[in-house]
Amino acid sequence: MANDDVWAAIDDLWTWLDAGETHPGREGLLLRMLKLTEEVGEVAQAVIGATGQNPRKGTTHTWDDVQAELCDVVLTAMVALRTLTPDAQEVFTTHLERVRARSLTRPRLGQM
């Protein structure tokens, strides 16, 4: 899927969510941001389940489950960004380039 197609899909998801919005305005905005915390918690749950770290439950997830949960985090963040601005793709691309430039132009710590 091309970058433009990804952002078109995000816009479709944002439109669908907004059409069913039960908490409009600032409250809805805050709840959409909080959804990220829920999704990150699901990543943690999947990692714990994939490594069998809960002795009561044992191994309950796979690393494929972790991948899927990480994708949910990314999608939720993209929709949250789209909620904040219709220019989400431009904002994200500009930020990614800044992070890339500052990260890849400097040596990593311990490699100097």
PDB file of N, CA and C in Angstrom:
ATOM      1  N   MET A   1       0.857  -1.173   0.000  1.00  0.00           N
ATOM      2  CA  MET A   1       0.000   0.000   0.000  1.00  0.00           C
ATOM      3  C   MET A   1       0.900   1.233   0.000  1.00  0.00           C
ATOM      4  N   ALA A   2       0.658   2.138  -0.901  1.00  0.00           N
ATOM      5  CA  ALA A   2       1.450   3.366  -0.998  1.00  0.00           C
ATOM      6  C   ALA A   2       1.116   4.307   0.154  1.00  0.00           C
ATOM      7  N   ASN A   3       2.035   5.218   0.451  1.00  0.00           N
ATOM      8  CA  ASN A   3       1.868   6.175   1.545  1.00  0.00           C
ATOM      9  C   ASN A   3       0.542   6.927   1.447  1.00  0.00           C
ATOM     10  N   ASP A   4       0.197   7.400   0.261  1.00  0.00           N
ATOM     11  CA  ASP A   4      -1.067   8.123   0.091  1.00  0.00           C
ATOM     12  C   ASP A   4      -2.265   7.220   0.394  1.00  0.00           C
ATOM     13  N   ASP A   5      -2.168   5.951   0.024  1.00  0.00           N
ATOM     14  CA  ASP A   5      -3.245   5.002   0.307  1.00  0.00           C
ATOM     15  C   ASP A   5      -3.390   4.757   1.804  1.00  0.00           C
ATOM     16  N   VAL A   6      -2.262   4.700   2.503  1.00  0.00           N
ATOM     17  CA  VAL A   6      -2.296   4.523   3.962  1.00  0.00           C
ATOM     18  C   VAL A   6      -3.045   5.685   4.582  1.00  0.00           C
ATOM     19  N   TRP A   7      -2.681   6.906   4.198  1.00  0.00           N
ATOM     20  CA  TRP A   7      -3.328   8.077   4.786  1.00  0.00           C
ATOM     21  C   TRP A   7      -4.781   8.196   4.352  1.00  0.00           C
ATOM     22  N   ALA A   8      -5.120   7.711   3.161  1.00  0.00           N
ATOM     23  CA  ALA A   8      -6.534   7.690   2.747  1.00  0.00           C
ATOM     24  C   ALA A   8      -7.311   6.723   3.640  1.00  0.00           C
ATOM     25  N   ALA A   9      -6.704   5.584   3.979  1.00  0.00           N
ATOM     26  CA  ALA A   9      -7.351   4.625   4.875  1.00  0.00           C
ATOM     27  C   ALA A   9      -7.517   5.224   6.268  1.00  0.00           C
ATOM     28  N   ILE A  10      -6.505   5.955   6.749  1.00  0.00           N
ATOM     29  CA  ILE A  10      -6.609   6.619   8.049  1.00  0.00           C
ATOM     30  C   ILE A  10      -7.739   7.631   8.024  1.00  0.00           C
ATOM     31  N   ASP A  11      -7.845   8.385   6.946  1.00  0.00           N
ATOM     32  CA  ASP A  11      -8.926   9.362   6.828  1.00  0.00           C
ATOM     33  C   ASP A  11     -10.290   8.669   6.817  1.00  0.00           C
ATOM     34  N   ASP A  12     -10.379   7.515   6.155  1.00  0.00           N
ATOM     35  CA  ASP A  12     -11.636   6.746   6.160  1.00  0.00           C
ATOM     36  C   ASP A  12     -11.993   6.299   7.572  1.00  0.00           C
ATOM     37  N   LEU A  13     -10.998   5.803   8.308  1.00  0.00           N
ATOM     38  CA  LEU A  13     -11.251   5.373   9.687  1.00  0.00           C
ATOM     39  C   LEU A  13     -11.650   6.553  10.562  1.00  0.00           C
ATOM     40  N   TRP A  14     -10.987   7.683  10.396  1.00  0.00           N
ATOM     41  CA  TRP A  14     -11.318   8.894  11.151  1.00  0.00           C
ATOM     42  C   TRP A  14     -12.757   9.335  10.851  1.00  0.00           C
ATOM     43  N   THR A  15     -13.128   9.319   9.576  1.00  0.00           N
ATOM     44  CA  THR A  15     -14.485   9.709   9.175  1.00  0.00           C
ATOM     45  C   THR A  15     -15.516   8.779   9.800  1.00  0.00           C
ATOM     46  N   TRP A  16     -15.232   7.485   9.772  1.00  0.00           N
ATOM     47  CA  TRP A  16     -16.141   6.491  10.354  1.00  0.00           C
ATOM     48  C   TRP A  16     -16.288   6.700  11.856  1.00  0.00           C
ATOM     49  N   LEU A  17     -15.153   6.924  12.545  1.00  0.00           N
ATOM     50  CA  LEU A  17     -15.214   7.160  13.989  1.00  0.00           C
ATOM     51  C   LEU A  17     -15.969   8.443  14.317  1.00  0.00           C
ATOM     52  N   ASP A  18     -15.711   9.491  13.576  1.00  0.00           N
ATOM     53  CA  ASP A  18     -16.387  10.764  13.840  1.00  0.00           C
ATOM     54  C   ASP A  18     -17.890  10.674  13.606  1.00  0.00           C
ATOM     55  N   ALA A  19     -18.297   9.872  12.635  1.00  0.00           N
ATOM     56  CA  ALA A  19     -19.735   9.727  12.347  1.00  0.00           C
ATOM     57  C   ALA A  19     -20.469   9.096  13.526  1.00  0.00           C
ATOM     58  N   GLY A  20     -19.778   8.259  14.289  1.00  0.00           N
ATOM     59  CA  GLY A  20     -20.393   7.604  15.448  1.00  0.00           C
ATOM     60  C   GLY A  20     -19.994   8.224  16.768  1.00  0.00           C
ATOM     61  N   GLU A  21     -19.442   9.420  16.733  1.00  0.00           N
ATOM     62  CA  GLU A  21     -18.934  10.091  17.934  1.00  0.00           C
ATOM     63  C   GLU A  21     -20.038  10.272  18.973  1.00  0.00           C
ATOM     64  N   THR A  22     -19.797   9.744  20.159  1.00  0.00           N
ATOM     65  CA  THR A  22     -20.775   9.897  21.249  1.00  0.00           C
ATOM     66  C   THR A  22     -20.381  10.996  22.224  1.00  0.00           C
ATOM     67  N   HIS A  23     -19.127  11.423  22.130  1.00  0.00           N
ATOM     68  CA  HIS A  23     -18.617  12.487  22.990  1.00  0.00           C
ATOM     69  C   HIS A  23     -17.958  13.544  22.101  1.00  0.00           C
ATOM     70  N   PRO A  24     -18.733  14.517  21.663  1.00  0.00           N
ATOM     71  CA  PRO A  24     -18.176  15.516  20.747  1.00  0.00           C
ATOM     72  C   PRO A  24     -17.255  16.513  21.456  1.00  0.00           C
ATOM     73  N   GLY A  25     -16.545  17.275  20.642  1.00  0.00           N
ATOM     74  CA  GLY A  25     -15.720  18.354  21.163  1.00  0.00           C
ATOM     75  C   GLY A  25     -14.486  17.877  21.892  1.00  0.00           C
ATOM     76  N   ARG A  26     -14.105  18.665  22.879  1.00  0.00           N
ATOM     77  CA  ARG A  26     -12.868  18.428  23.626  1.00  0.00           C
ATOM     78  C   ARG A  26     -12.862  17.063  24.314  1.00  0.00           C
ATOM     79  N   GLU A  27     -13.990  16.665  24.870  1.00  0.00           N
ATOM     80  CA  GLU A  27     -14.054  15.368  25.549  1.00  0.00           C
ATOM     81  C   GLU A  27     -13.760  14.230  24.578  1.00  0.00           C
ATOM     82  N   GLY A  28     -14.359  14.283  23.403  1.00  0.00           N
ATOM     83  CA  GLY A  28     -14.103  13.255  22.393  1.00  0.00           C
ATOM     84  C   GLY A  28     -12.653  13.227  21.965  1.00  0.00           C
ATOM     85  N   LEU A  29     -12.066  14.416  21.818  1.00  0.00           N
ATOM     86  CA  LEU A  29     -10.659  14.526  21.461  1.00  0.00           C
ATOM     87  C   LEU A  29      -9.780  13.871  22.525  1.00  0.00           C
ATOM     88  N   LEU A  30     -10.036  14.185  23.779  1.00  0.00           N
ATOM     89  CA  LEU A  30      -9.250  13.600  24.865  1.00  0.00           C
ATOM     90  C   LEU A  30      -9.416  12.091  24.938  1.00  0.00           C
ATOM     91  N   LEU A  31     -10.631  11.614  24.741  1.00  0.00           N
ATOM     92  CA  LEU A  31     -10.866  10.167  24.775  1.00  0.00           C
ATOM     93  C   LEU A  31     -10.145   9.463  23.635  1.00  0.00           C
ATOM     94  N   ARG A  32     -10.087  10.113  22.476  1.00  0.00           N
ATOM     95  CA  ARG A  32      -9.365   9.512  21.357  1.00  0.00           C
ATOM     96  C   ARG A  32      -7.872   9.427  21.666  1.00  0.00           C
ATOM     97  N   MET A  33      -7.333  10.424  22.357  1.00  0.00           N
ATOM     98  CA  MET A  33      -5.925  10.382  22.745  1.00  0.00           C
ATOM     99  C   MET A  33      -5.694   9.283  23.788  1.00  0.00           C
ATOM    100  N   LEU A  34      -6.633   9.135  24.728  1.00  0.00           N
ATOM    101  CA  LEU A  34      -6.506   8.107  25.764  1.00  0.00           C
ATOM    102  C   LEU A  34      -6.580   6.692  25.189  1.00  0.00           C
ATOM    103  N   LYS A  35      -7.208   6.532  24.044  1.00  0.00           N
ATOM    104  CA  LYS A  35      -7.288   5.224  23.394  1.00  0.00           C
ATOM    105  C   LYS A  35      -5.883   4.666  23.148  1.00  0.00           C
ATOM    106  N   LEU A  36      -4.928   5.562  22.940  1.00  0.00           N
ATOM    107  CA  LEU A  36      -3.542   5.117  22.756  1.00  0.00           C
ATOM    108  C   LEU A  36      -3.039   4.344  23.966  1.00  0.00           C
ATOM    109  N   THR A  37      -3.342   4.823  25.148  1.00  0.00           N
ATOM    110  CA  THR A  37      -2.906   4.149  26.369  1.00  0.00           C
ATOM    111  C   THR A  37      -3.486   2.747  26.442  1.00  0.00           C
ATOM    112  N   GLU A  38      -4.740   2.607  26.079  1.00  0.00           N
ATOM    113  CA  GLU A  38      -5.373   1.285  26.070  1.00  0.00           C
ATOM    114  C   GLU A  38      -4.636   0.348  25.110  1.00  0.00           C
ATOM    115  N   GLU A  39      -4.334   0.850  23.924  1.00  0.00           N
ATOM    116  CA  GLU A  39      -3.662   0.012  22.925  1.00  0.00           C
ATOM    117  C   GLU A  39      -2.249  -0.367  23.368  1.00  0.00           C
ATOM    118  N   VAL A  40      -1.515   0.558  23.979  1.00  0.00           N
ATOM    119  CA  VAL A  40      -0.175   0.243  24.483  1.00  0.00           C
ATOM    120  C   VAL A  40      -0.271  -0.821  25.577  1.00  0.00           C
ATOM    121  N   GLY A  41      -1.297  -0.736  26.406  1.00  0.00           N
ATOM    122  CA  GLY A  41      -1.514  -1.757  27.430  1.00  0.00           C
ATOM    123  C   GLY A  41      -1.742  -3.128  26.822  1.00  0.00           C
ATOM    124  N   GLU A  42      -2.399  -3.156  25.675  1.00  0.00           N
ATOM    125  CA  GLU A  42      -2.627  -4.437  24.996  1.00  0.00           C
ATOM    126  C   GLU A  42      -1.323  -5.002  24.433  1.00  0.00           C
ATOM    127  N   VAL A  43      -0.398  -4.123  24.031  1.00  0.00           N
ATOM    128  CA  VAL A  43       0.933  -4.595  23.622  1.00  0.00           C
ATOM    129  C   VAL A  43       1.619  -5.250  24.813  1.00  0.00           C
ATOM    130  N   ALA A  44       1.579  -4.582  25.956  1.00  0.00           N
ATOM    131  CA  ALA A  44       2.215  -5.129  27.161  1.00  0.00           C
ATOM    132  C   ALA A  44       1.599  -6.481  27.518  1.00  0.00           C
ATOM    133  N   GLN A  45       0.305  -6.558  27.460  1.00  0.00           N
ATOM    134  CA  GLN A  45      -0.380  -7.821  27.772  1.00  0.00           C
ATOM    135  C   GLN A  45       0.059  -8.922  26.810  1.00  0.00           C
ATOM    136  N   ALA A  46       0.180  -8.599  25.532  1.00  0.00           N
ATOM    137  CA  ALA A  46       0.598  -9.597  24.550  1.00  0.00           C
ATOM    138  C   ALA A  46       2.044 -10.035  24.768  1.00  0.00           C
ATOM    139  N   VAL A  47       2.931  -9.092  25.118  1.00  0.00           N
ATOM    140  CA  VAL A  47       4.331  -9.452  25.389  1.00  0.00           C
ATOM    141  C   VAL A  47       4.410 -10.358  26.610  1.00  0.00           C
ATOM    142  N   ILE A  48       3.692 -10.002  27.650  1.00  0.00           N
ATOM    143  CA  ILE A  48       3.664 -10.841  28.854  1.00  0.00           C
ATOM    144  C   ILE A  48       3.113 -12.222  28.514  1.00  0.00           C
ATOM    145  N   GLY A  49       2.078 -12.260  27.702  1.00  0.00           N
ATOM    146  CA  GLY A  49       1.503 -13.541  27.297  1.00  0.00           C
ATOM    147  C   GLY A  49       2.407 -14.348  26.389  1.00  0.00           C
ATOM    148  N   ALA A  50       3.154 -13.664  25.519  1.00  0.00           N
ATOM    149  CA  ALA A  50       4.059 -14.367  24.597  1.00  0.00           C
ATOM    150  C   ALA A  50       5.283 -14.924  25.317  1.00  0.00           C
ATOM    151  N   THR A  51       5.663 -14.288  26.409  1.00  0.00           N
ATOM    152  CA  THR A  51       6.841 -14.755  27.155  1.00  0.00           C
ATOM    153  C   THR A  51       6.472 -15.626  28.343  1.00  0.00           C
ATOM    154  N   GLY A  52       5.170 -15.777  28.597  1.00  0.00           N
ATOM    155  CA  GLY A  52       4.725 -16.619  29.693  1.00  0.00           C
ATOM    156  C   GLY A  52       5.069 -16.067  31.061  1.00  0.00           C
ATOM    157  N   GLN A  53       5.131 -14.762  31.186  1.00  0.00           N
ATOM    158  CA  GLN A  53       5.572 -14.134  32.431  1.00  0.00           C
ATOM    159  C   GLN A  53       4.532 -14.151  33.544  1.00  0.00           C
ATOM    160  N   ASN A  54       3.296 -14.450  33.237  1.00  0.00           N
ATOM    161  CA  ASN A  54       2.290 -14.565  34.287  1.00  0.00           C
ATOM    162  C   ASN A  54       2.176 -16.043  34.667  1.00  0.00           C
ATOM    163  N   PRO A  55       2.663 -16.422  35.842  1.00  0.00           N
ATOM    164  CA  PRO A  55       2.679 -17.845  36.204  1.00  0.00           C
ATOM    165  C   PRO A  55       1.287 -18.454  36.323  1.00  0.00           C
ATOM    166  N   ARG A  56       0.276 -17.636  36.571  1.00  0.00           N
ATOM    167  CA  ARG A  56      -1.089 -18.170  36.646  1.00  0.00           C
ATOM    168  C   ARG A  56      -1.634 -18.526  35.264  1.00  0.00           C
ATOM    169  N   LYS A  57      -1.181 -17.820  34.227  1.00  0.00           N
ATOM    170  CA  LYS A  57      -1.752 -18.002  32.896  1.00  0.00           C
ATOM    171  C   LYS A  57      -0.836 -18.740  31.929  1.00  0.00           C
ATOM    172  N   GLY A  58       0.470 -18.627  32.130  1.00  0.00           N
ATOM    173  CA  GLY A  58       1.401 -19.260  31.198  1.00  0.00           C
ATOM    174  C   GLY A  58       1.465 -18.490  29.881  1.00  0.00           C
ATOM    175  N   THR A  59       1.771 -19.199  28.822  1.00  0.00           N
ATOM    176  CA  THR A  59       1.872 -18.579  27.500  1.00  0.00           C
ATOM    177  C   THR A  59       0.481 -18.476  26.896  1.00  0.00           C
ATOM    178  N   THR A  60       0.040 -17.242  26.690  1.00  0.00           N
ATOM    179  CA  THR A  60      -1.319 -16.998  26.201  1.00  0.00           C
ATOM    180  C   THR A  60      -1.353 -16.268  24.865  1.00  0.00           C
ATOM    181  N   HIS A  61      -0.208 -15.762  24.414  1.00  0.00           N
ATOM    182  CA  HIS A  61      -0.135 -15.006  23.173  1.00  0.00           C
ATOM    183  C   HIS A  61       1.064 -15.475  22.355  1.00  0.00           C
ATOM    184  N   THR A  62       1.098 -15.045  21.103  1.00  0.00           N
ATOM    185  CA  THR A  62       2.237 -15.313  20.227  1.00  0.00           C
ATOM    186  C   THR A  62       2.889 -13.976  19.859  1.00  0.00           C
ATOM    187  N   TRP A  63       4.067 -14.060  19.236  1.00  0.00           N
ATOM    188  CA  TRP A  63       4.715 -12.833  18.771  1.00  0.00           C
ATOM    189  C   TRP A  63       3.928 -12.216  17.617  1.00  0.00           C
ATOM    190  N   ASP A  64       3.147 -13.023  16.906  1.00  0.00           N
ATOM    191  CA  ASP A  64       2.241 -12.455  15.900  1.00  0.00           C
ATOM    192  C   ASP A  64       1.184 -11.576  16.569  1.00  0.00           C
ATOM    193  N   ASP A  65       0.722 -11.994  17.752  1.00  0.00           N
ATOM    194  CA  ASP A  65      -0.223 -11.165  18.513  1.00  0.00           C
ATOM    195  C   ASP A  65       0.417  -9.833  18.889  1.00  0.00           C
ATOM    196  N   VAL A  66       1.683  -9.877  19.292  1.00  0.00           N
ATOM    197  CA  VAL A  66       2.398  -8.642  19.642  1.00  0.00           C
ATOM    198  C   VAL A  66       2.483  -7.730  18.420  1.00  0.00           C
ATOM    199  N   GLN A  67       2.817  -8.297  17.275  1.00  0.00           N
ATOM    200  CA  GLN A  67       2.878  -7.501  16.050  1.00  0.00           C
ATOM    201  C   GLN A  67       1.536  -6.833  15.757  1.00  0.00           C
ATOM    202  N   ALA A  68       0.462  -7.579  15.880  1.00  0.00           N
ATOM    203  CA  ALA A  68      -0.869  -7.033  15.614  1.00  0.00           C
ATOM    204  C   ALA A  68      -1.197  -5.901  16.587  1.00  0.00           C
ATOM    205  N   GLU A  69      -0.842  -6.076  17.846  1.00  0.00           N
ATOM    206  CA  GLU A  69      -1.108  -5.031  18.839  1.00  0.00           C
ATOM    207  C   GLU A  69      -0.277  -3.782  18.556  1.00  0.00           C
ATOM    208  N   LEU A  70       0.973  -3.971  18.127  1.00  0.00           N
ATOM    209  CA  LEU A  70       1.794  -2.824  17.761  1.00  0.00           C
ATOM    210  C   LEU A  70       1.187  -2.079  16.571  1.00  0.00           C
ATOM    211  N   CYS A  71       0.663  -2.824  15.617  1.00  0.00           N
ATOM    212  CA  CYS A  71      -0.022  -2.182  14.484  1.00  0.00           C
ATOM    213  C   CYS A  71      -1.222  -1.386  14.969  1.00  0.00           C
ATOM    214  N   ASP A  72      -1.959  -1.918  15.938  1.00  0.00           N
ATOM    215  CA  ASP A  72      -3.099  -1.174  16.495  1.00  0.00           C
ATOM    216  C   ASP A  72      -2.649   0.134  17.129  1.00  0.00           C
ATOM    217  N   VAL A  73      -1.488   0.122  17.801  1.00  0.00           N
ATOM    218  CA  VAL A  73      -0.955   1.349  18.400  1.00  0.00           C
ATOM    219  C   VAL A  73      -0.655   2.371  17.310  1.00  0.00           C
ATOM    220  N   VAL A  74       0.002   1.923  16.255  1.00  0.00           N
ATOM    221  CA  VAL A  74       0.359   2.834  15.163  1.00  0.00           C
ATOM    222  C   VAL A  74      -0.901   3.413  14.524  1.00  0.00           C
ATOM    223  N   LEU A  75      -1.867   2.563  14.227  1.00  0.00           N
ATOM    224  CA  LEU A  75      -3.111   3.039  13.611  1.00  0.00           C
ATOM    225  C   LEU A  75      -3.853   4.004  14.520  1.00  0.00           C
ATOM    226  N   THR A  76      -3.913   3.684  15.795  1.00  0.00           N
ATOM    227  CA  THR A  76      -4.597   4.559  16.752  1.00  0.00           C
ATOM    228  C   THR A  76      -3.907   5.912  16.833  1.00  0.00           C
ATOM    229  N   ALA A  77      -2.580   5.907  16.817  1.00  0.00           N
ATOM    230  CA  ALA A  77      -1.836   7.169  16.850  1.00  0.00           C
ATOM    231  C   ALA A  77      -2.075   7.970  15.580  1.00  0.00           C
ATOM    232  N   MET A  78      -2.125   7.308  14.454  1.00  0.00           N
ATOM    233  CA  MET A  78      -2.360   8.013  13.190  1.00  0.00           C
ATOM    234  C   MET A  78      -3.764   8.624  13.159  1.00  0.00           C
ATOM    235  N   VAL A  79      -4.742   7.891  13.648  1.00  0.00           N
ATOM    236  CA  VAL A  79      -6.105   8.424  13.702  1.00  0.00           C
ATOM    237  C   VAL A  79      -6.177   9.575  14.702  1.00  0.00           C
ATOM    238  N   ALA A  80      -5.477   9.449  15.821  1.00  0.00           N
ATOM    239  CA  ALA A  80      -5.453  10.541  16.802  1.00  0.00           C
ATOM    240  C   ALA A  80      -4.828  11.791  16.194  1.00  0.00           C
ATOM    241  N   LEU A  81      -3.751  11.626  15.431  1.00  0.00           N
ATOM    242  CA  LEU A  81      -3.128  12.764  14.767  1.00  0.00           C
ATOM    243  C   LEU A  81      -4.087  13.374  13.754  1.00  0.00           C
ATOM    244  N   ARG A  82      -4.790  12.527  13.023  1.00  0.00           N
ATOM    245  CA  ARG A  82      -5.782  13.031  12.054  1.00  0.00           C
ATOM    246  C   ARG A  82      -6.911  13.764  12.762  1.00  0.00           C
ATOM    247  N   THR A  83      -7.227  13.360  13.966  1.00  0.00           N
ATOM    248  CA  THR A  83      -8.249  14.045  14.758  1.00  0.00           C
ATOM    249  C   THR A  83      -7.798  15.471  15.094  1.00  0.00           C
ATOM    250  N   LEU A  84      -6.509  15.637  15.324  1.00  0.00           N
ATOM    251  CA  LEU A  84      -5.973  16.952  15.666  1.00  0.00           C
ATOM    252  C   LEU A  84      -5.833  17.871  14.463  1.00  0.00           C
ATOM    253  N   THR A  85      -5.560  17.281  13.289  1.00  0.00           N
ATOM    254  CA  THR A  85      -5.329  18.118  12.116  1.00  0.00           C
ATOM    255  C   THR A  85      -5.678  17.389  10.826  1.00  0.00           C
ATOM    256  N   PRO A  86      -6.299  18.081   9.893  1.00  0.00           N
ATOM    257  CA  PRO A  86      -6.544  17.462   8.586  1.00  0.00           C
ATOM    258  C   PRO A  86      -5.245  17.300   7.789  1.00  0.00           C
ATOM    259  N   ASP A  87      -4.168  17.950   8.238  1.00  0.00           N
ATOM    260  CA  ASP A  87      -2.868  17.854   7.582  1.00  0.00           C
ATOM    261  C   ASP A  87      -1.986  16.798   8.237  1.00  0.00           C
ATOM    262  N   ALA A  88      -2.591  15.735   8.740  1.00  0.00           N
ATOM    263  CA  ALA A  88      -1.860  14.706   9.489  1.00  0.00           C
ATOM    264  C   ALA A  88      -0.705  14.113   8.686  1.00  0.00           C
ATOM    265  N   GLN A  89      -0.928  13.833   7.422  1.00  0.00           N
ATOM    266  CA  GLN A  89       0.129  13.238   6.611  1.00  0.00           C
ATOM    267  C   GLN A  89       1.334  14.171   6.519  1.00  0.00           C
ATOM    268  N   GLU A  90       1.104  15.430   6.271  1.00  0.00           N
ATOM    269  CA  GLU A  90       2.194  16.400   6.178  1.00  0.00           C
ATOM    270  C   GLU A  90       2.900  16.574   7.527  1.00  0.00           C
ATOM    271  N   VAL A  91       2.119  16.665   8.596  1.00  0.00           N
ATOM    272  CA  VAL A  91       2.699  16.815   9.934  1.00  0.00           C
ATOM    273  C   VAL A  91       3.576  15.607  10.259  1.00  0.00           C
ATOM    274  N   PHE A  92       3.071  14.419   9.982  1.00  0.00           N
ATOM    275  CA  PHE A  92       3.825  13.203  10.278  1.00  0.00           C
ATOM    276  C   PHE A  92       5.095  13.120   9.437  1.00  0.00           C
ATOM    277  N   THR A  93       4.978  13.371   8.147  1.00  0.00           N
ATOM    278  CA  THR A  93       6.131  13.284   7.254  1.00  0.00           C
ATOM    279  C   THR A  93       7.213  14.289   7.645  1.00  0.00           C
ATOM    280  N   THR A  94       6.807  15.501   7.970  1.00  0.00           N
ATOM    281  CA  THR A  94       7.758  16.526   8.392  1.00  0.00           C
ATOM    282  C   THR A  94       8.458  16.106   9.682  1.00  0.00           C
ATOM    283  N   HIS A  95       7.700  15.591  10.625  1.00  0.00           N
ATOM    284  CA  HIS A  95       8.285  15.153  11.903  1.00  0.00           C
ATOM    285  C   HIS A  95       9.224  13.969  11.687  1.00  0.00           C
ATOM    286  N   LEU A  96       8.814  13.012  10.873  1.00  0.00           N
ATOM    287  CA  LEU A  96       9.654  11.850  10.585  1.00  0.00           C
ATOM    288  C   LEU A  96      10.983  12.278   9.973  1.00  0.00           C
ATOM    289  N   GLU A  97      10.946  13.196   9.060  1.00  0.00           N
ATOM    290  CA  GLU A  97      12.182  13.676   8.440  1.00  0.00           C
ATOM    291  C   GLU A  97      13.090  14.365   9.452  1.00  0.00           C
ATOM    292  N   ARG A  98      12.495  15.149  10.375  1.00  0.00           N
ATOM    293  CA  ARG A  98      13.297  15.795  11.425  1.00  0.00           C
ATOM    294  C   ARG A  98      13.968  14.752  12.315  1.00  0.00           C
ATOM    295  N   VAL A  99      13.206  13.760  12.740  1.00  0.00           N
ATOM    296  CA  VAL A  99      13.756  12.704  13.603  1.00  0.00           C
ATOM    297  C   VAL A  99      14.831  11.922  12.850  1.00  0.00           C
ATOM    298  N   ARG A 100      14.558  11.612  11.618  1.00  0.00           N
ATOM    299  CA  ARG A 100      15.522  10.874  10.802  1.00  0.00           C
ATOM    300  C   ARG A 100      16.820  11.665  10.648  1.00  0.00           C
ATOM    301  N   ALA A 101      16.697  12.928  10.325  1.00  0.00           N
ATOM    302  CA  ALA A 101      17.882  13.768  10.115  1.00  0.00           C
ATOM    303  C   ALA A 101      18.714  13.884  11.384  1.00  0.00           C
ATOM    304  N   ARG A 102      18.063  14.120  12.511  1.00  0.00           N
ATOM    305  CA  ARG A 102      18.844  14.296  13.742  1.00  0.00           C
ATOM    306  C   ARG A 102      19.410  12.973  14.245  1.00  0.00           C
ATOM    307  N   SER A 103      18.734  11.879  13.952  1.00  0.00           N
ATOM    308  CA  SER A 103      19.199  10.575  14.438  1.00  0.00           C
ATOM    309  C   SER A 103      20.302  10.001  13.561  1.00  0.00           C
ATOM    310  N   LEU A 104      20.151  10.097  12.277  1.00  0.00           N
ATOM    311  CA  LEU A 104      21.086   9.424  11.379  1.00  0.00           C
ATOM    312  C   LEU A 104      22.323  10.258  11.060  1.00  0.00           C
ATOM    313  N   THR A 105      22.343  11.497  11.489  1.00  0.00           N
ATOM    314  CA  THR A 105      23.519  12.342  11.232  1.00  0.00           C
ATOM    315  C   THR A 105      24.459  12.388  12.426  1.00  0.00           C
ATOM    316  N   ARG A 106      24.098  11.741  13.511  1.00  0.00           N
ATOM    317  CA  ARG A 106      24.934  11.720  14.714  1.00  0.00           C
ATOM    318  C   ARG A 106      25.311  10.279  15.039  1.00  0.00           C
ATOM    319  N   PRO A 107      26.528  10.090  15.551  1.00  0.00           N
ATOM    320  CA  PRO A 107      26.888   8.731  15.981  1.00  0.00           C
ATOM    321  C   PRO A 107      26.058   8.326  17.195  1.00  0.00           C
ATOM    322  N   ARG A 108      25.770   7.045  17.288  1.00  0.00           N
ATOM    323  CA  ARG A 108      25.058   6.533  18.451  1.00  0.00           C
ATOM    324  C   ARG A 108      25.964   6.591  19.658  1.00  0.00           C
ATOM    325  N   LEU A 109      25.393   6.756  20.831  1.00  0.00           N
ATOM    326  CA  LEU A 109      26.182   6.733  22.069  1.00  0.00           C
ATOM    327  C   LEU A 109      26.924   5.409  22.158  1.00  0.00           C
ATOM    328  N   GLY A 110      28.150   5.468  22.591  1.00  0.00           N
ATOM    329  CA  GLY A 110      28.951   4.263  22.723  1.00  0.00           C
ATOM    330  C   GLY A 110      29.674   3.880  21.440  1.00  0.00           C
ATOM    331  N   GLN A 111      29.418   4.616  20.350  1.00  0.00           N
ATOM    332  CA  GLN A 111      30.080   4.300  19.076  1.00  0.00           C
ATOM    333  C   GLN A 111      30.988   5.452  18.641  1.00  0.00           C
ATOM    334  N   MET A 112      31.410   6.249  19.579  1.00  0.00           N
ATOM    335  CA  MET A 112      32.261   7.398  19.229  1.00  0.00           C
ATOM    336  C   MET A 112      33.700   7.031  19.333  1.00  0.00           C
TER     337      MET A 112
END
